[in-house]
Amino acid sequence: MSLRLSYGTNGFTDHRLPEALAIMAELGYEGVALTLDHQHLDPFAPDLAARVAQTATLLERYGLAVAVETGARYVLDPWRKHEPTFVSEEGAEQRAQLIRVAVDVAADIGADIVHLWSGTLPAGTSDDVAWERLVAGLAPVLEHAESAGVRLAFEPEPGMFVNRLSGVRELRTRLGDPAALVATVDVGHAVVNEEASPADCIRENADLVAHVQIEDMRRGVHEHLEFGEGEVDVPAALRALLDIGYDGLVSVELTRHSHDAPAVAARSLAVLRSALDAAQA
């Protein structure tokens, strides 16, 4: 099995989830990166089990593979974007509970990947304290994921405490190198702040790559762009994924393009297919 092209529901926030899935499938995507959020499979609203079952039915009907993502902006706190997190002074248990729920959802819809990240370091917090909070908060969640047969794919996020793939490796070391803790590689993020190219990052971390997000970006600027507007060498990144035998999802992440989601998704798929042809040539 080769890699599968997918699209993130966080780029379809103006659509109901069934409609978003139908459009992705009709366009020709093979998978979906499903962000649990208030408009798409709200993890804290009533009747979650029934809604998860309905979503599983739709995924099977459309033949879409799925990864579960947990980067919703205001799902935990309506006032503070992406808060609380594992490194927050207060409320880290809320983040842990979200990840536990996401693991359960993933197991029920046939996904073996749950994506997550560290969060932004509060002002005045030392790295040592941040590592203590992150390890202490993640350890029991990781145990829950292991028991469910789900892997946690940790994403280095620009501006957050863990912002490079080297940080994911350090986190794994601090947790005892658990097999269930792997990495999400965001190709655009690698352009923004990794020293190596995205292709080299992929090859150098071949043992950890379990989920991939992709979009265009420019060096040093964390802005998700449509393909062709930044500096990402898409064929080179896909060639690297093929070289390491990656067979997971490659998910377009354009979170600020929901106003034009069907057209953006169609354009993105055309670019990815062309790039994949070039990578395989």
PDB file of C-alpha atoms in Angstrom, residues 77-263:
ATOM      1  CA  ASP A  77     -11.737  27.256  26.318  1.00  0.00           C
ATOM      2  CA  PRO A  78     -13.956  29.690  24.368  1.00  0.00           C
ATOM      3  CA  TRP A  79     -11.731  32.621  25.370  1.00  0.00           C
ATOM      4  CA  ARG A  80      -8.220  31.282  24.833  1.00  0.00           C
ATOM      5  CA  LYS A  81      -7.042  29.720  21.578  1.00  0.00           C
ATOM      6  CA  HIS A  82      -5.545  26.241  21.978  1.00  0.00           C
ATOM      7  CA  GLU A  83      -5.719  26.391  25.792  1.00  0.00           C
ATOM      8  CA  PRO A  84      -5.240  24.733  28.185  1.00  0.00           C
ATOM      9  CA  THR A  85      -2.395  22.461  27.085  1.00  0.00           C
ATOM     10  CA  PHE A  86      -0.069  19.915  28.624  1.00  0.00           C
ATOM     11  CA  VAL A  87       2.370  22.694  29.579  1.00  0.00           C
ATOM     12  CA  SER A  88      -0.215  25.121  30.994  1.00  0.00           C
ATOM     13  CA  GLU A  89      -0.002  26.169  34.635  1.00  0.00           C
ATOM     14  CA  GLU A  90      -3.618  25.054  35.164  1.00  0.00           C
ATOM     15  CA  GLY A  91      -6.091  22.899  33.298  1.00  0.00           C
ATOM     16  CA  ALA A  92      -3.718  20.367  31.754  1.00  0.00           C
ATOM     17  CA  GLU A  93      -6.118  17.606  32.764  1.00  0.00           C
ATOM     18  CA  GLN A  94      -8.664  19.052  30.322  1.00  0.00           C
ATOM     19  CA  ARG A  95      -6.173  18.542  27.504  1.00  0.00           C
ATOM     20  CA  ALA A  96      -5.447  15.031  28.707  1.00  0.00           C
ATOM     21  CA  GLN A  97      -9.161  14.248  28.760  1.00  0.00           C
ATOM     22  CA  LEU A  98      -9.548  15.508  25.195  1.00  0.00           C
ATOM     23  CA  ILE A  99      -6.767  13.186  24.034  1.00  0.00           C
ATOM     24  CA  ARG A 100      -8.305  10.238  25.906  1.00  0.00           C
ATOM     25  CA  VAL A 101     -11.651  10.896  24.235  1.00  0.00           C
ATOM     26  CA  ALA A 102      -9.896  11.213  20.867  1.00  0.00           C
ATOM     27  CA  VAL A 103      -8.232   7.843  21.412  1.00  0.00           C
ATOM     28  CA  ASP A 104     -11.597   6.247  22.102  1.00  0.00           C
ATOM     29  CA  VAL A 105     -13.113   7.898  19.034  1.00  0.00           C
ATOM     30  CA  ALA A 106     -10.198   6.733  16.906  1.00  0.00           C
ATOM     31  CA  ALA A 107     -10.580   3.154  18.080  1.00  0.00           C
ATOM     32  CA  ASP A 108     -14.298   3.232  17.304  1.00  0.00           C
ATOM     33  CA  ILE A 109     -13.952   4.643  13.775  1.00  0.00           C
ATOM     34  CA  GLY A 110     -11.029   2.475  12.741  1.00  0.00           C
ATOM     35  CA  ALA A 111      -8.187   4.974  13.072  1.00  0.00           C
ATOM     36  CA  ASP A 112      -4.867   4.037  14.646  1.00  0.00           C
ATOM     37  CA  ILE A 113      -3.512   7.607  14.791  1.00  0.00           C
ATOM     38  CA  VAL A 114      -4.355  10.484  17.128  1.00  0.00           C
ATOM     39  CA  HIS A 115      -2.492  13.705  16.455  1.00  0.00           C
ATOM     40  CA  LEU A 116      -1.495  16.103  19.256  1.00  0.00           C
ATOM     41  CA  TRP A 117       1.031  18.774  20.224  1.00  0.00           C
ATOM     42  CA  SER A 118       2.622  20.323  23.315  1.00  0.00           C
ATOM     43  CA  GLY A 119       1.111  23.791  23.543  1.00  0.00           C
ATOM     44  CA  THR A 120       2.753  27.180  23.990  1.00  0.00           C
ATOM     45  CA  LEU A 121       5.046  27.701  26.943  1.00  0.00           C
ATOM     46  CA  PRO A 122       3.529  30.136  29.484  1.00  0.00           C
ATOM     47  CA  ALA A 123       5.584  33.259  30.159  1.00  0.00           C
ATOM     48  CA  GLY A 124       8.157  32.752  32.880  1.00  0.00           C
ATOM     49  CA  THR A 125       8.051  28.947  32.701  1.00  0.00           C
ATOM     50  CA  SER A 126      11.404  27.199  32.457  1.00  0.00           C
ATOM     51  CA  ASP A 127      12.107  24.380  30.025  1.00  0.00           C
ATOM     52  CA  ASP A 128      12.673  21.996  32.928  1.00  0.00           C
ATOM     53  CA  VAL A 129       9.221  22.719  34.345  1.00  0.00           C
ATOM     54  CA  ALA A 130       7.673  22.401  30.889  1.00  0.00           C
ATOM     55  CA  TRP A 131       9.245  18.986  30.341  1.00  0.00           C
ATOM     56  CA  GLU A 132       8.010  17.856  33.760  1.00  0.00           C
ATOM     57  CA  ARG A 133       4.464  18.946  32.958  1.00  0.00           C
ATOM     58  CA  LEU A 134       4.491  17.445  29.476  1.00  0.00           C
ATOM     59  CA  VAL A 135       5.863  14.078  30.563  1.00  0.00           C
ATOM     60  CA  ALA A 136       3.587  13.852  33.608  1.00  0.00           C
ATOM     61  CA  GLY A 137       0.508  14.777  31.602  1.00  0.00           C
ATOM     62  CA  LEU A 138       1.237  12.597  28.611  1.00  0.00           C
ATOM     63  CA  ALA A 139       2.320   9.390  30.377  1.00  0.00           C
ATOM     64  CA  PRO A 140      -1.160   8.227  31.481  1.00  0.00           C
ATOM     65  CA  VAL A 141      -2.686   9.287  28.165  1.00  0.00           C
ATOM     66  CA  LEU A 142      -0.059   7.271  26.334  1.00  0.00           C
ATOM     67  CA  GLU A 143      -0.902   4.254  28.469  1.00  0.00           C
ATOM     68  CA  HIS A 144      -4.564   4.647  27.505  1.00  0.00           C
ATOM     69  CA  ALA A 145      -3.607   4.835  23.821  1.00  0.00           C
ATOM     70  CA  GLU A 146      -1.451   1.732  24.054  1.00  0.00           C
ATOM     71  CA  SER A 147      -4.304  -0.241  25.597  1.00  0.00           C
ATOM     72  CA  ALA A 148      -6.595   0.891  22.763  1.00  0.00           C
ATOM     73  CA  GLY A 149      -4.127   0.006  20.010  1.00  0.00           C
ATOM     74  CA  VAL A 150      -3.806   3.640  18.959  1.00  0.00           C
ATOM     75  CA  ARG A 151      -0.600   5.588  18.352  1.00  0.00           C
ATOM     76  CA  LEU A 152      -0.133   9.196  19.427  1.00  0.00           C
ATOM     77  CA  ALA A 153       1.466  11.168  16.582  1.00  0.00           C
ATOM     78  CA  PHE A 154       3.116  14.188  18.187  1.00  0.00           C
ATOM     79  CA  GLU A 155       3.485  17.274  16.001  1.00  0.00           C
ATOM     80  CA  PRO A 156       6.236  19.886  16.387  1.00  0.00           C
ATOM     81  CA  GLU A 157       4.382  23.184  16.039  1.00  0.00           C
ATOM     82  CA  PRO A 158       6.105  26.539  15.369  1.00  0.00           C
ATOM     83  CA  GLY A 159       5.781  28.749  18.420  1.00  0.00           C
ATOM     84  CA  MET A 160       5.009  25.877  20.772  1.00  0.00           C
ATOM     85  CA  PHE A 161       7.273  24.305  23.382  1.00  0.00           C
ATOM     86  CA  VAL A 162       8.048  21.302  21.172  1.00  0.00           C
ATOM     87  CA  ASN A 163       8.644  22.997  17.839  1.00  0.00           C
ATOM     88  CA  ARG A 164      11.065  20.670  16.059  1.00  0.00           C
ATOM     89  CA  LEU A 165      11.302  16.957  15.422  1.00  0.00           C
ATOM     90  CA  SER A 166      14.318  16.791  17.722  1.00  0.00           C
ATOM     91  CA  GLY A 167      11.922  17.741  20.524  1.00  0.00           C
ATOM     92  CA  VAL A 168       9.701  14.778  19.697  1.00  0.00           C
ATOM     93  CA  ARG A 169      12.725  12.517  20.017  1.00  0.00           C
ATOM     94  CA  GLU A 170      13.619  14.054  23.362  1.00  0.00           C
ATOM     95  CA  LEU A 171      10.045  13.561  24.563  1.00  0.00           C
ATOM     96  CA  ARG A 172      10.188   9.906  23.559  1.00  0.00           C
ATOM     97  CA  THR A 173      13.467   9.504  25.420  1.00  0.00           C
ATOM     98  CA  ARG A 174      12.026  11.064  28.561  1.00  0.00           C
ATOM     99  CA  LEU A 175       9.072   8.659  28.359  1.00  0.00           C
ATOM    100  CA  GLY A 176      11.223   5.575  27.786  1.00  0.00           C
ATOM    101  CA  ASP A 177      10.949   5.376  23.964  1.00  0.00           C
ATOM    102  CA  PRO A 178       7.391   4.002  23.824  1.00  0.00           C
ATOM    103  CA  ALA A 179       6.423   2.475  20.495  1.00  0.00           C
ATOM    104  CA  ALA A 180       3.020   4.142  20.675  1.00  0.00           C
ATOM    105  CA  LEU A 181       4.517   7.650  20.611  1.00  0.00           C
ATOM    106  CA  VAL A 182       5.395   8.606  17.050  1.00  0.00           C
ATOM    107  CA  ALA A 183       5.527  11.812  15.006  1.00  0.00           C
ATOM    108  CA  THR A 184       3.343  13.944  12.821  1.00  0.00           C
ATOM    109  CA  VAL A 185       5.484  15.651  10.193  1.00  0.00           C
ATOM    110  CA  ASP A 186       4.008  18.874   8.860  1.00  0.00           C
ATOM    111  CA  VAL A 187       5.844  19.535   5.623  1.00  0.00           C
ATOM    112  CA  GLY A 188       5.178  23.273   5.741  1.00  0.00           C
ATOM    113  CA  HIS A 189       6.377  23.536   9.323  1.00  0.00           C
ATOM    114  CA  ALA A 190       9.653  21.916   8.302  1.00  0.00           C
ATOM    115  CA  VAL A 191      10.187  24.747   5.833  1.00  0.00           C
ATOM    116  CA  VAL A 192       9.370  27.292   8.527  1.00  0.00           C
ATOM    117  CA  ASN A 193      11.782  26.289  11.259  1.00  0.00           C
ATOM    118  CA  GLU A 194      13.642  22.997  10.757  1.00  0.00           C
ATOM    119  CA  GLU A 195      17.291  23.239   9.738  1.00  0.00           C
ATOM    120  CA  ALA A 196      16.967  20.413   7.213  1.00  0.00           C
ATOM    121  CA  SER A 197      14.660  20.353   4.203  1.00  0.00           C
ATOM    122  CA  PRO A 198      11.295  18.615   4.553  1.00  0.00           C
ATOM    123  CA  ALA A 199      12.570  15.702   2.471  1.00  0.00           C
ATOM    124  CA  ASP A 200      15.628  15.302   4.674  1.00  0.00           C
ATOM    125  CA  CYS A 201      13.507  15.612   7.823  1.00  0.00           C
ATOM    126  CA  ILE A 202      11.337  12.783   6.563  1.00  0.00           C
ATOM    127  CA  ARG A 203      14.294  10.539   5.745  1.00  0.00           C
ATOM    128  CA  GLU A 204      16.121  11.323   8.992  1.00  0.00           C
ATOM    129  CA  ASN A 205      13.012  10.483  11.035  1.00  0.00           C
ATOM    130  CA  ALA A 206      11.776   7.556   8.973  1.00  0.00           C
ATOM    131  CA  ASP A 207      11.308   5.440  12.095  1.00  0.00           C
ATOM    132  CA  LEU A 208       8.907   7.965  13.617  1.00  0.00           C
ATOM    133  CA  VAL A 209       6.834   9.275  10.703  1.00  0.00           C
ATOM    134  CA  ALA A 210       3.265   8.072  11.250  1.00  0.00           C
ATOM    135  CA  HIS A 211       1.128  10.984  10.077  1.00  0.00           C
ATOM    136  CA  VAL A 212       1.819  13.757   7.566  1.00  0.00           C
ATOM    137  CA  GLN A 213       0.271  17.170   7.069  1.00  0.00           C
ATOM    138  CA  ILE A 214       1.077  19.235   4.011  1.00  0.00           C
ATOM    139  CA  GLU A 215       0.549  22.717   2.642  1.00  0.00           C
ATOM    140  CA  ASP A 216       2.765  25.473   1.307  1.00  0.00           C
ATOM    141  CA  MET A 217       4.734  27.833   3.574  1.00  0.00           C
ATOM    142  CA  ARG A 218       7.645  30.240   3.524  1.00  0.00           C
ATOM    143  CA  ARG A 219      10.794  30.072   5.595  1.00  0.00           C
ATOM    144  CA  GLY A 220      10.280  31.643   9.011  1.00  0.00           C
ATOM    145  CA  VAL A 221       6.597  32.495   8.467  1.00  0.00           C
ATOM    146  CA  HIS A 222       3.956  30.245  10.033  1.00  0.00           C
ATOM    147  CA  GLU A 223       1.187  30.840   7.517  1.00  0.00           C
ATOM    148  CA  HIS A 224      -0.633  27.967   5.812  1.00  0.00           C
ATOM    149  CA  LEU A 225      -0.716  28.676   2.076  1.00  0.00           C
ATOM    150  CA  GLU A 226      -2.136  26.987  -0.975  1.00  0.00           C
ATOM    151  CA  PHE A 227       0.409  25.083  -3.060  1.00  0.00           C
ATOM    152  CA  GLY A 228       2.430  27.375  -5.288  1.00  0.00           C
ATOM    153  CA  GLU A 229       2.334  30.329  -2.892  1.00  0.00           C
ATOM    154  CA  GLY A 230       5.322  29.317  -0.775  1.00  0.00           C
ATOM    155  CA  GLU A 231       8.615  27.445  -0.862  1.00  0.00           C
ATOM    156  CA  VAL A 232       7.653  23.791  -0.337  1.00  0.00           C
ATOM    157  CA  ASP A 233       9.044  21.332  -2.873  1.00  0.00           C
ATOM    158  CA  VAL A 234       6.024  19.026  -2.928  1.00  0.00           C
ATOM    159  CA  PRO A 235       7.424  16.336  -5.277  1.00  0.00           C
ATOM    160  CA  ALA A 236      10.604  16.092  -3.190  1.00  0.00           C
ATOM    161  CA  ALA A 237       8.615  15.637   0.015  1.00  0.00           C
ATOM    162  CA  LEU A 238       6.409  12.951  -1.522  1.00  0.00           C
ATOM    163  CA  ARG A 239       9.458  11.224  -3.007  1.00  0.00           C
ATOM    164  CA  ALA A 240      10.997  11.065   0.459  1.00  0.00           C
ATOM    165  CA  LEU A 241       7.813   9.531   1.865  1.00  0.00           C
ATOM    166  CA  LEU A 242       7.829   6.914  -0.882  1.00  0.00           C
ATOM    167  CA  ASP A 243      11.506   6.208  -0.237  1.00  0.00           C
ATOM    168  CA  ILE A 244      10.863   5.401   3.435  1.00  0.00           C
ATOM    169  CA  GLY A 245       7.873   3.202   2.585  1.00  0.00           C
ATOM    170  CA  TYR A 246       5.335   5.498   4.232  1.00  0.00           C
ATOM    171  CA  ASP A 247       1.790   4.232   3.736  1.00  0.00           C
ATOM    172  CA  GLY A 248      -0.215   6.615   5.921  1.00  0.00           C
ATOM    173  CA  LEU A 249      -2.187   9.739   5.160  1.00  0.00           C
ATOM    174  CA  VAL A 250      -0.778  12.893   3.593  1.00  0.00           C
ATOM    175  CA  SER A 251      -3.339  15.431   4.740  1.00  0.00           C
ATOM    176  CA  VAL A 252      -3.772  18.908   3.329  1.00  0.00           C
ATOM    177  CA  GLU A 253      -4.063  21.384   6.195  1.00  0.00           C
ATOM    178  CA  LEU A 254      -5.518  24.725   5.119  1.00  0.00           C
ATOM    179  CA  THR A 255      -7.379  25.877   8.197  1.00  0.00           C
ATOM    180  CA  ARG A 256      -8.129  29.384   6.963  1.00  0.00           C
ATOM    181  CA  HIS A 257      -9.604  28.383   3.621  1.00  0.00           C
ATOM    182  CA  SER A 258     -12.983  27.021   4.708  1.00  0.00           C
ATOM    183  CA  HIS A 259     -14.813  29.819   2.912  1.00  0.00           C
ATOM    184  CA  ASP A 260     -13.765  28.224  -0.405  1.00  0.00           C
ATOM    185  CA  ALA A 261     -13.198  24.665   0.753  1.00  0.00           C
ATOM    186  CA  PRO A 262     -14.471  22.619  -2.227  1.00  0.00           C
ATOM    187  CA  ALA A 263     -12.474  24.623  -4.756  1.00  0.00           C
TER     188      ALA A 263
END
